[in-house]
Coordinates of C-alpha atoms and ligand atoms in Angstrom, one line a residue:
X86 CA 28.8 -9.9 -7.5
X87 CA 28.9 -11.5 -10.9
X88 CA 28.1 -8.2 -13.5
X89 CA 27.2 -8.7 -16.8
X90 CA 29.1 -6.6 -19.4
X91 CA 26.0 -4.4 -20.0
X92 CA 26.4 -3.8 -16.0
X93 CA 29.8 -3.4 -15.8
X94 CA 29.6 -1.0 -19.3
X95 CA 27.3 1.2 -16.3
X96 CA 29.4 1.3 -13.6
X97 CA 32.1 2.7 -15.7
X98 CA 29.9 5.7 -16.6
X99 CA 29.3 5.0 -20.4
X100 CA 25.5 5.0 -19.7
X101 CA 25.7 8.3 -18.1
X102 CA 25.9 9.5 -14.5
X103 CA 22.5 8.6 -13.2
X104 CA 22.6 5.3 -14.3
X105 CA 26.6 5.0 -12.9
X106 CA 25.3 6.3 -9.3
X107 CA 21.8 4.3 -9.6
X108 CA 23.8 0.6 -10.1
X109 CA 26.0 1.2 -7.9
X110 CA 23.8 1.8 -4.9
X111 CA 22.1 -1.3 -6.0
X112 CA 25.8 -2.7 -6.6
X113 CA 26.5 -1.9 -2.7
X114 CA 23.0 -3.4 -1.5
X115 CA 23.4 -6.4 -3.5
X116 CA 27.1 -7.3 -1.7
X117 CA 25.5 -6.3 1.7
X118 CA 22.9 -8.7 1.4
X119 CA 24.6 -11.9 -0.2
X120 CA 23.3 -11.3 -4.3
X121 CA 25.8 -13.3 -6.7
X122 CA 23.9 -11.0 -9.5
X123 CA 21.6 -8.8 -10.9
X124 CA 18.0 -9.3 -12.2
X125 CA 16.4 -7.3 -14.9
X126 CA 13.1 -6.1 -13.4
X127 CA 9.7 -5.8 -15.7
X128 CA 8.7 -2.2 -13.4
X129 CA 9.1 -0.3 -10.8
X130 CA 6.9 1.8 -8.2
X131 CA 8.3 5.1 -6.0
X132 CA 7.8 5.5 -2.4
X133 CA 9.2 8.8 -2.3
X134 CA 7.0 10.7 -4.5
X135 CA 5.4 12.4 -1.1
X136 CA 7.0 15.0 -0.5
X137 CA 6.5 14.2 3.2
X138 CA 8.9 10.8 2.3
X139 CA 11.1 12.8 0.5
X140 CA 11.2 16.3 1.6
X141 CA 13.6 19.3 0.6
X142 CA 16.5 16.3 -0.2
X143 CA 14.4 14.6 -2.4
X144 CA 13.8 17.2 -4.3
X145 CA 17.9 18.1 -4.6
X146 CA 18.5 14.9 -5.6
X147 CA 15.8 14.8 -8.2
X148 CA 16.6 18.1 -9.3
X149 CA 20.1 16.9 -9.6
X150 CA 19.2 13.9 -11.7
X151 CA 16.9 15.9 -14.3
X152 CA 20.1 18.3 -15.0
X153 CA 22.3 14.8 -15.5
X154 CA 19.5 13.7 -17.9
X155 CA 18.0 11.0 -15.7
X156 CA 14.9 9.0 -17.1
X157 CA 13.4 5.8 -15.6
X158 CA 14.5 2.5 -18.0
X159 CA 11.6 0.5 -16.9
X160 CA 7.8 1.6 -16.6
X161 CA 7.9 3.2 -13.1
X162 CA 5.0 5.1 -11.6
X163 CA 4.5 7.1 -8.2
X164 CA 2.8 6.8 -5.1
X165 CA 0.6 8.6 -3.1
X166 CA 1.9 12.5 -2.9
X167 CA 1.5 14.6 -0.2
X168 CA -1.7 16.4 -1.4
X169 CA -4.7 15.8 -3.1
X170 CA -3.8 18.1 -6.3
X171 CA -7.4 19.3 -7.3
X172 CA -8.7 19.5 -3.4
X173 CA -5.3 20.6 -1.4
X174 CA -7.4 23.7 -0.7
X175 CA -10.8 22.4 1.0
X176 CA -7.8 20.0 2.8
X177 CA -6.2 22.9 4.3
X178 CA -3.3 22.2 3.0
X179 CA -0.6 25.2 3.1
X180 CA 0.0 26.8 0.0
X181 CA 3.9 26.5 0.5
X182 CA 3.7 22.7 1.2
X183 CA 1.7 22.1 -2.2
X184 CA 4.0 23.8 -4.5
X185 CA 6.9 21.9 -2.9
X186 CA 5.0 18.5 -3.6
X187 CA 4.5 20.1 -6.7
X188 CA 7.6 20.2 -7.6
X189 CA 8.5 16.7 -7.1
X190 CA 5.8 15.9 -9.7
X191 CA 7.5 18.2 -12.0
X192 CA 10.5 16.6 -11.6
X193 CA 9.4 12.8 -11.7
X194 CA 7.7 13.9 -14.7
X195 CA 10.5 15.0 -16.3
X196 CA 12.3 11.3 -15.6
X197 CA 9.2 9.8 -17.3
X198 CA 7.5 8.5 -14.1
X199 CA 3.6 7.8 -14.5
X200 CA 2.1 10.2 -12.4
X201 CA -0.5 7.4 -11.3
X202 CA -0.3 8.8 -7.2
X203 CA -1.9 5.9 -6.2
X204 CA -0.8 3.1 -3.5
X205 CA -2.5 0.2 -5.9
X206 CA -0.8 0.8 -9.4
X207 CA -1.5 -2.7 -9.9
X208 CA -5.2 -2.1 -10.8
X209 CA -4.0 -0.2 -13.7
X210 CA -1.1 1.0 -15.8
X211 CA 1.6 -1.2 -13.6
X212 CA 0.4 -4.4 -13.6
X213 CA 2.7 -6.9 -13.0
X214 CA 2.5 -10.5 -14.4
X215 CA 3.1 -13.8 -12.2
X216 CA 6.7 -14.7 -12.2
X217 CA 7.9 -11.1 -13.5
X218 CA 10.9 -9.4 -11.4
X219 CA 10.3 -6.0 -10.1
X220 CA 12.0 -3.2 -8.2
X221 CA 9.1 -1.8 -5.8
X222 CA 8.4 0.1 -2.6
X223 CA 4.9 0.8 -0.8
X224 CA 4.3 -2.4 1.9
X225 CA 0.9 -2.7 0.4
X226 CA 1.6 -3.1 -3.1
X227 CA 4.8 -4.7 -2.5
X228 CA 2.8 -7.5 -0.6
X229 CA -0.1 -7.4 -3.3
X230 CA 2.2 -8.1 -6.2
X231 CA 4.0 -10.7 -3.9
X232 CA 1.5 -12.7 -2.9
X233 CA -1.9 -12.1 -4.9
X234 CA 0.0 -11.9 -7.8
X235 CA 2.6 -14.0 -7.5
X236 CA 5.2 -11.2 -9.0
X237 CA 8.5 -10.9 -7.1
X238 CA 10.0 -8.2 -5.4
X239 CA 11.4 -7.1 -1.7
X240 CA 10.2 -4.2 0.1
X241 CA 12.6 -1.4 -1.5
X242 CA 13.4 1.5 0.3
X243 CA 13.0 5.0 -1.0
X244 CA 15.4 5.8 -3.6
X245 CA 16.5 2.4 -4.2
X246 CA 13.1 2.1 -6.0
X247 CA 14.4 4.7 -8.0
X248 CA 17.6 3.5 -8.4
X249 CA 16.0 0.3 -9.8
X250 CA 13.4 2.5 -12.0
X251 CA 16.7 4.0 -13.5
X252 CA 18.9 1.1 -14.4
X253 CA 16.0 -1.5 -14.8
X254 CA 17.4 -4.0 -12.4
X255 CA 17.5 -5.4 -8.7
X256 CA 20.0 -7.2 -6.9
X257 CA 18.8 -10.6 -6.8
X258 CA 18.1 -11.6 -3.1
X259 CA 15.7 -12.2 -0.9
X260 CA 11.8 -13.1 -2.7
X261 CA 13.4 -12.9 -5.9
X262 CA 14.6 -16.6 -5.0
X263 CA 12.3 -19.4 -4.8
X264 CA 13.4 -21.0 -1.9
X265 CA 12.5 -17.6 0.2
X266 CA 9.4 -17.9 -0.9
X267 CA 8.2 -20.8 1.3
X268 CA 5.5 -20.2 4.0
X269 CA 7.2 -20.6 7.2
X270 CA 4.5 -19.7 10.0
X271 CA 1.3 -21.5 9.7
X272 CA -2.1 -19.9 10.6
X273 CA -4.6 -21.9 11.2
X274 CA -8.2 -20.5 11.5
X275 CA -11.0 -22.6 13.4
X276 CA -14.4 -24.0 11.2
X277 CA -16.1 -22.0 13.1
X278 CA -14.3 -18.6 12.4
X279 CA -14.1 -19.1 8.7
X280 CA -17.8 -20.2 9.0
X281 CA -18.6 -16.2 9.3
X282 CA -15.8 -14.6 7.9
X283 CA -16.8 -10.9 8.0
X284 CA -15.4 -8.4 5.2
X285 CA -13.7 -6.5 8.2
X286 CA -11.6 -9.3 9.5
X287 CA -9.6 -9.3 6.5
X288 CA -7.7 -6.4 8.0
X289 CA -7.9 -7.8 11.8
X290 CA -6.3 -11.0 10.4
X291 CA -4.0 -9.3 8.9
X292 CA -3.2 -6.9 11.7
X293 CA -2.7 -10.1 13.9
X294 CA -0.1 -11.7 11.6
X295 CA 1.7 -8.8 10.9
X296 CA 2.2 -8.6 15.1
X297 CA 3.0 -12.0 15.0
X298 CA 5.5 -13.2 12.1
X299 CA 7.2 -9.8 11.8
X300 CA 9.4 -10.9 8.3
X301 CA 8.8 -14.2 7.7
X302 CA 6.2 -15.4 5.1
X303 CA 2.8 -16.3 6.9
X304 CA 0.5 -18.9 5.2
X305 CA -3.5 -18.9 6.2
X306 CA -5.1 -21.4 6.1
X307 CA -9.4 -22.6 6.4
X308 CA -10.7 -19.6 4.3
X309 CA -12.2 -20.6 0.7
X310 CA -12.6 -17.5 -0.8
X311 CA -11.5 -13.7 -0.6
X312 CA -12.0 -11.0 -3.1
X313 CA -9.7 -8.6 -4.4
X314 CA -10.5 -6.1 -1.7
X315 CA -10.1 -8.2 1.3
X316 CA -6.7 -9.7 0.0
X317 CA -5.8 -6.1 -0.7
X318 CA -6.9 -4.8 2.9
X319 CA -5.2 -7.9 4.6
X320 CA -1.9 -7.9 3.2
X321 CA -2.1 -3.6 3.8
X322 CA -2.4 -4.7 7.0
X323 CA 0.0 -7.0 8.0
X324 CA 2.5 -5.0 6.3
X325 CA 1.8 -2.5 8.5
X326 CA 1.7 -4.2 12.0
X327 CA 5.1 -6.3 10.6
X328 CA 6.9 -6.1 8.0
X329 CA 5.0 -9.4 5.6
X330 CA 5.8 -8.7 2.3
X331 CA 4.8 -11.9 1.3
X332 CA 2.1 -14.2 2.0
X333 CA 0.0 -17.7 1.4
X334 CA -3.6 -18.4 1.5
X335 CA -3.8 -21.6 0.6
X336 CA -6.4 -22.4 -2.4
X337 CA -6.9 -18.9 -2.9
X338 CA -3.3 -17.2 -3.8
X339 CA -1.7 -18.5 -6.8
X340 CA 2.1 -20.0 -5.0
X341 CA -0.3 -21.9 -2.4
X342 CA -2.5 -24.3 -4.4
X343 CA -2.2 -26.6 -1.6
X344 CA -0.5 -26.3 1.6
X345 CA 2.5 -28.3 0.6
X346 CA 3.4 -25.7 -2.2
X347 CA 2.5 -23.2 -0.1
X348 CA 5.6 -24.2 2.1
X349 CA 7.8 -25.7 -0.5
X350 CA 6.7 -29.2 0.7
X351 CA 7.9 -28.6 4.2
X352 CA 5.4 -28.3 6.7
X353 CA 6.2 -25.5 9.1
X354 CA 7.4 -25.9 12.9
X355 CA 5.4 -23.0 14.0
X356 CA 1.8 -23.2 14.0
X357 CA -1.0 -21.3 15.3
X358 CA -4.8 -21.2 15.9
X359 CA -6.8 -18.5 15.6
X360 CA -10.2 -18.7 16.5
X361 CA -12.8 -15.9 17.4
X362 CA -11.3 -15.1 20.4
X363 CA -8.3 -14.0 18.8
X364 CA -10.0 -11.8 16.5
X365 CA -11.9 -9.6 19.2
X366 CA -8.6 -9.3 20.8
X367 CA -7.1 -8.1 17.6
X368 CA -9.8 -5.7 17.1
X369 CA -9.8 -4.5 20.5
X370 CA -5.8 -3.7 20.8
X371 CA -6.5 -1.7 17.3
X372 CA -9.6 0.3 19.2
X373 CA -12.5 -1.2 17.9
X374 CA -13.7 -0.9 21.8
X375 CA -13.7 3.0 21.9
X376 CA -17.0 5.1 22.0
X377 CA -18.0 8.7 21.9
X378 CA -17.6 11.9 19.3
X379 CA -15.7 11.0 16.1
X380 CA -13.9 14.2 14.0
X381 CA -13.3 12.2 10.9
X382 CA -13.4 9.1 9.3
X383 CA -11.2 7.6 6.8
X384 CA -12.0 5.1 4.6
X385 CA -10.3 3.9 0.9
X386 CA -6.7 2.7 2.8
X387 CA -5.3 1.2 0.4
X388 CA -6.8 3.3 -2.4
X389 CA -10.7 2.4 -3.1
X390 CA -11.8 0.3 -6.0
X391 CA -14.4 0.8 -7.9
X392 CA -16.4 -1.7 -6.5
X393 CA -15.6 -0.3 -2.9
X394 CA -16.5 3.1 -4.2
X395 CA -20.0 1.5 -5.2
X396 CA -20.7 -0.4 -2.0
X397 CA -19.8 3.7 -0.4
X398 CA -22.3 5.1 -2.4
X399 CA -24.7 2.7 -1.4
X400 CA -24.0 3.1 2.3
X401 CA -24.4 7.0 1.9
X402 CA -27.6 7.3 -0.4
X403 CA -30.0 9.4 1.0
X404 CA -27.9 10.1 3.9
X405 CA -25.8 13.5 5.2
X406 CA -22.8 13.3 7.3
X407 CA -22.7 15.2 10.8
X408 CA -21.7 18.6 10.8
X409 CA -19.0 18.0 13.3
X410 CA -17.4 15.0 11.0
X411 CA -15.7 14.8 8.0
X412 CA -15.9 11.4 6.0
X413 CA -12.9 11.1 3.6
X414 CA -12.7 8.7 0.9
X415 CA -8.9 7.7 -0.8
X416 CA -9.1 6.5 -4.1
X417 CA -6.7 7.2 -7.1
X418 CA -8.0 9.5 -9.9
X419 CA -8.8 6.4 -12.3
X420 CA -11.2 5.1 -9.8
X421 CA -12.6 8.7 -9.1
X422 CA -13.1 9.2 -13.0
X423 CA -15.0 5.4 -13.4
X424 CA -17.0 6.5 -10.2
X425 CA -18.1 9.7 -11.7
X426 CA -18.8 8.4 -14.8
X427 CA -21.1 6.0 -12.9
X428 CA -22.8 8.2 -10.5
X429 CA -21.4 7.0 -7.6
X430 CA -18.9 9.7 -6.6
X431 CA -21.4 12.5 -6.6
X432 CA -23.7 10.2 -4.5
X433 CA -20.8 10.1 -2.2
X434 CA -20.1 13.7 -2.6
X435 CA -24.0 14.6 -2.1
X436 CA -24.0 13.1 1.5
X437 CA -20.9 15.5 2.6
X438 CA -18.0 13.1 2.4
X439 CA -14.5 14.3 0.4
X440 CA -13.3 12.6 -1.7
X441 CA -9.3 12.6 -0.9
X442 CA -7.5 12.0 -4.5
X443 CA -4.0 10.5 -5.1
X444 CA -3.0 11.0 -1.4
X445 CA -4.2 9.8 1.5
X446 CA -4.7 10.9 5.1
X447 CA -1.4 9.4 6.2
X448 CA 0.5 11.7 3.6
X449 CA -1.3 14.9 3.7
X450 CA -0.1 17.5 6.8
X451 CA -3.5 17.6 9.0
X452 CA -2.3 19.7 11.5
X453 CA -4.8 22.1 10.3
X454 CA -7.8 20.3 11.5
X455 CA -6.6 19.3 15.0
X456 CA -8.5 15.8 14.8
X457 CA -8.7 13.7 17.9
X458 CA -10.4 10.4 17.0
X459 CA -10.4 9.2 13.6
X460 CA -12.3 5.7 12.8
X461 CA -11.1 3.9 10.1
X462 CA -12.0 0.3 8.3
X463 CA -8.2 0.0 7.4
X464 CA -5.4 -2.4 9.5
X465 CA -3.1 0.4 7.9
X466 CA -4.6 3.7 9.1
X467 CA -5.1 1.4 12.8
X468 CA -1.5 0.8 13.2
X469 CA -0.5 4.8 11.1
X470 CA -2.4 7.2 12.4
X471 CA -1.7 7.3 16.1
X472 CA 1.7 8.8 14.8
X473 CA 1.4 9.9 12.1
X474 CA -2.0 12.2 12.3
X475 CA -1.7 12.1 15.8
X476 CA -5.0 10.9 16.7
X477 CA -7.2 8.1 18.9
X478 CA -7.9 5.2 16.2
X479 CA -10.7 3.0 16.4
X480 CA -11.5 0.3 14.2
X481 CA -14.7 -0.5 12.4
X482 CA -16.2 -2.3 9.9
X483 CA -16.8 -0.4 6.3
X484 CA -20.4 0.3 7.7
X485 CA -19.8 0.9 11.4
X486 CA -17.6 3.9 9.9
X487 CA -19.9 5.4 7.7
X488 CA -22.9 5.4 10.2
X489 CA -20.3 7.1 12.5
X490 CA -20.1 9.9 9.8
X491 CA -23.6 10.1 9.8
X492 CA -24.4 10.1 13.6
X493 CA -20.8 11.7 14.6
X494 CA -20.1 9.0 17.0
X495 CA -18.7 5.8 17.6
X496 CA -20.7 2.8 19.7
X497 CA -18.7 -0.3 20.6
X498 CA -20.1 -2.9 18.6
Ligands
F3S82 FE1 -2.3 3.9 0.6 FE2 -2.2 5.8 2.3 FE3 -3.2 3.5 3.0 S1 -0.6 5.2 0.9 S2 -2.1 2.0 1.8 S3 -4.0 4.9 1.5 S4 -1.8 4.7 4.3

């Protein structure tokens, strides 16, 4: 790779041992996947923050880096930890497990990480701007930033997002180069789908091109509008079923103006229709189909905005959870604060629901609670949970879920 003198000045350990080890990770991942340089990134974002991600050799490693001095270079903040820091009690988390993830706070802390704890830093103190470079991990940020934003970064692993946080560069490959950028499956939804485009297909659309492209960078088009949340929920979603960390709607996103930007003025070879059909078939392989007793329900995935903590409140006025249920709402403590300060939390709170801060149900350990169905409005939790919470999932719209917290059951729609 072509190194500038700053970068070589690293690698020969005049920047200090961190920063020696950190580059030349990134050095090493570069060569492996054809970079001729570096780029300087504007942030970063930590996967392995959980200490279910990182576990006891996260925190050696971390440990080791504090004693060498380590701090991050860029502004770098964390993801969702393993517990819920206020609540790890009511989630029966053990005691043991929380002071390890504990830890790991202590430690980023001391490296100058933002302890935002949040899979949607990009509401709020990381906020990338079109064009910038960056150096993050979390699929459904990374494909936020890519494609809503139009900021550019691949899917990082753990610890290469640190390694990037610590040297404040990425080997340049991949989406940091404009001609990998170009839609090359094309998605095209039927007048009659978009004509009654529910909030909930956002994730079933996204679930379905996930399956479909794996990699490459999908681009929708027939919708006219999508909010934040939606474009949030699908790209979570497709991220989760494949691996999209980039894609186009076209005359919504802001690389697909028209189709022919969209795809770099080359139309792609692939094309596909979906239509209604597809979408029930999407939404019956994630278990929108199921029926009978639900233990909990999990909502907020990726982390709840304020305006989806308003639309909760909303849904739960007046109304109690089932005994037998837990409703759990993920949001990040910004969005908790705002939704206190506005009355909608303790609304939320009032009907029995949790609300589950700076972690979520796919990083916390549940063992505790031995849950066997969970319903869920997320692509994310449909495709995570099976494995990793070890439960039935069933899809549902945002209301569908919470009137199964209130009646304890699930009816097919
Ligand atoms: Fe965020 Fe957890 Fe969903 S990290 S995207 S709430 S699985």
């Amino acid at each position: 790779m072509d190194l500038t003198n700053e970068e070589k000045r690293i690698l020969d350990g005049r920047e200090g041992e961190p920063q020696r080890l950190a580059l030349h990770v990134l050095v090493k991942l570069g060569e492996a996947c054809g970079a001729e340089r570096m780029v300087e990134i504007a942030s970063a974002h930590l996967v392995a923050s959980s200490y279910q991600i990182a576990g006891e050799a996260g925190i050696d490693i971390y440990s080791q880096l504090v004693a060498q001095g380590a701090r991050v270079k860029v502004r770098t903040t964390s993801d969702p930890g393993s517990i819920d820091f206020v609540r790890w009690r009511e989630f029966k988390t053990p005691a043991e497990y929380a002071a390890r993830q504990g830890k790991i706070a202590e430690l980023l802390d001391q490296m100058g990480v933002i302890p935002t704890w949040t899979c949607t830093p990009y509401t709020t103190f990381n906020v990338p701007r079109f064009g910038d470079h960056l150096g993050w991990s979390e699929s459904s940020a990374v494909v936020f930033v890519n494609s809503v934003i139009g900021a550019r970064t691949n899917r990082l692993a753990a610890y290469v997002d640190l390694c990037a946080a610590l040297t404040g560069r990425v080997p340049c490959f991949g989406l940091h180069l404009p001609e990998n950028r170009r839609g090359e499956i094309l998605f095209e939804l039927t007048p009659d789908l978009c004509a009654d485009f529910a909030d909930h297909f956002f994730p079933a659309l996204g679930y379905l091109v996930g399956q479909t492209v794996g990699d490459k960078v999908p681009v929708i088009l027939g919708l006219s509008r999508a909010t934040f949340d939606q474009l949030k929920a699908f790209g979570a979603a497709s991220a989760a079923s494949g691996s999209v960390a980039l894609y186009h709607m076209v005359g919504i996103t802001p690389e697909a103006r028209s189709l022919e930007e969209a795809c770099g003025g080359r139309l792609p070879a692939e094309r596909i229709v979906v239509g209604r059909r597809e979408i029930v078939a999407v939404m019956e392989q994630m278990g929108a189909a199921a029926e009978g007793p639900v233990d909990v329900v999990g909502i907020g995935c990726p982390h709840a905005s304020i305006d989806q903590m308003r639309r909760y409140a909303a849904l739960l006025e007046g109304r109690r959870v089932h005994a037998g249920t837990e409703l759990w709402v993920c949001t990040n403590v910004v969005v908790e604060e705002m939704a206190r300060k506005m009355g909608y939390a303790q609304t939320i709170e009032r009907a029995g629901a949790k609300l589950m801060v700076g972690t979520c149900h796919n990083d916390c350990p549940l063992g505790a609670w031995d849950f066997r169905r969970l319903v869920t409005d997320s692509g994310k939790f449909a495709y995570y949970t099976p494995t990793t919470v070890g439960t039935e999932c069933v899809f549902a719209s945002t209301e569908a879920c919470i009137q199964a917290a209130i009646t304890g059951k699930v009816v097919r729609p």
